[in-house]
Every structure is written in structure tokens, then in C-alpha cells.
C-alpha positions as a Python dict, from the first residue, in 0.01 Angstrom:
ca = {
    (1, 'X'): (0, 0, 0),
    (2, 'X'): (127, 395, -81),
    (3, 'X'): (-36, 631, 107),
    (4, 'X'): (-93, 981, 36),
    (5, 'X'): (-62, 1256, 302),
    (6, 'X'): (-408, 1345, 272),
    (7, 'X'): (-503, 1003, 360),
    (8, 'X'): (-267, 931, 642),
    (9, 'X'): (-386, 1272, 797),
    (10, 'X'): (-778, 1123, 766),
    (11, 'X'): (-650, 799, 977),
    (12, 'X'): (-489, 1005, 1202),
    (13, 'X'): (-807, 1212, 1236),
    (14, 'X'): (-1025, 933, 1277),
    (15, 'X'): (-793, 725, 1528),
    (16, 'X'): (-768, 1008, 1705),
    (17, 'X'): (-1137, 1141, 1776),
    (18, 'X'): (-1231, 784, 1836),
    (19, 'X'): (-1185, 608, 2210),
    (20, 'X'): (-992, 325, 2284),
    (21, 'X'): (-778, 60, 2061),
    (22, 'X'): (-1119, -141, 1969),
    (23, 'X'): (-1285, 113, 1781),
    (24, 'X'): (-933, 233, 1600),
    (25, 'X'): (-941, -140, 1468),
    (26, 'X'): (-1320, -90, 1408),
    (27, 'X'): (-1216, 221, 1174),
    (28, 'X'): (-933, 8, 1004),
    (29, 'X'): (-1122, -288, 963),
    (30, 'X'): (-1440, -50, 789),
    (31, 'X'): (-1235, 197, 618),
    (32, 'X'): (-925, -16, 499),
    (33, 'X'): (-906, -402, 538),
    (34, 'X'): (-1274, -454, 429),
    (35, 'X'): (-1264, -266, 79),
    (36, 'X'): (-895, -385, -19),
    (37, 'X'): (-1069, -727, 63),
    (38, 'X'): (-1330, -648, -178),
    (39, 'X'): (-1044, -554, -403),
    (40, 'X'): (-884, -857, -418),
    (41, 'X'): (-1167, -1115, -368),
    (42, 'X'): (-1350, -936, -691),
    (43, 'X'): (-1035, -1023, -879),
    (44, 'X'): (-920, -635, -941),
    (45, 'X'): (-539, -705, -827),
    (46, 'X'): (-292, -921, -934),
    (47, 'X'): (3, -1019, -788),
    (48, 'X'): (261, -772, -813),
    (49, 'X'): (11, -484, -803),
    (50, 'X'): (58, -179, -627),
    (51, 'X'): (-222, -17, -443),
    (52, 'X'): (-247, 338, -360),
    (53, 'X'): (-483, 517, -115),
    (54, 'X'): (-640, 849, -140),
    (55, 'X'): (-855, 1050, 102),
    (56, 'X'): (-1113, 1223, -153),
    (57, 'X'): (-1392, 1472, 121),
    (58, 'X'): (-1273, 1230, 400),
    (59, 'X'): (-1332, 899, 229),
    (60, 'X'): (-1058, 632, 151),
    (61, 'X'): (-1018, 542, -228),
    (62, 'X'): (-787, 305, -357),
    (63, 'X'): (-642, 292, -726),
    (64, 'X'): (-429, 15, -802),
    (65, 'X'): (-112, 10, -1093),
    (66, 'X'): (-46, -305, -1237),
    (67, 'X'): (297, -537, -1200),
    (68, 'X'): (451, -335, -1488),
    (69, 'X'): (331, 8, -1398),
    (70, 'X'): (495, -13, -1028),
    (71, 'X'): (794, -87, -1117),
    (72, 'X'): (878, 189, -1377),
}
């Protein structure tokens, strides 16, 4: 995963304003884990594949580059 600052700063926002380690892995698991599992259950990456994340108006989106595209 490649963050962007934007998005980083929208974790940090959330993790912060929220109380306690259990709802910090609520966040992650809603915001993060659960989409990226969408991602690559729905057969969108490949091996090799790099995935960025974006905050866009304080929602996560993640692009992905192909194998060949994340290495050049």
C-alpha cells in the first residue's frame, strides 16, 4: 500500500477522535481491510500490483497500478 498525506492525515483524524484501541481497529477494519478485501476477492489485483490510497472529502479510495506500472 502507498499512502498519500491526505489520507494518512484522515487515519490520524479518525484514530484520534475515536476512544480506545477497539474502535481504532473498528475504523481500520471499515475503512481499509474490508474494501482492499473487496479488491482482491473481486479479482481487481494481481500479484505484483501496487495499491495506492487516497482521502477524496474524508473517504478512503484506492487505485491500483499493475505489475509493470509499479515498477517503472
Amino acid at each position: 500500500l502507498t499512502w498519500d498525506e491526505e489520507a494518512l492525515n484522515v487515519l490520524g483524524d479518525l484514530a484520534f477522535s475515536t476512544f480506545g484501541a477497539r474502535e481504532v481497529r473498528r475504523i481500520m477494519e471499515s475503512q481499509i481491510e474490508f474494501p482492499l478485501a473487496h479488491l482482491s476477492i473481486s479479482h481487481d489485483l494481481n500479484p505484483g500490483d501496487r495499491v495506492y490510497v487516497k482521502s477524496e472529502g474524508g473517504k478512503f479510495n484506492f487505485y491500483r497500478a499493475k505489475a509493470l506500472e509499479a515498477a517503472a
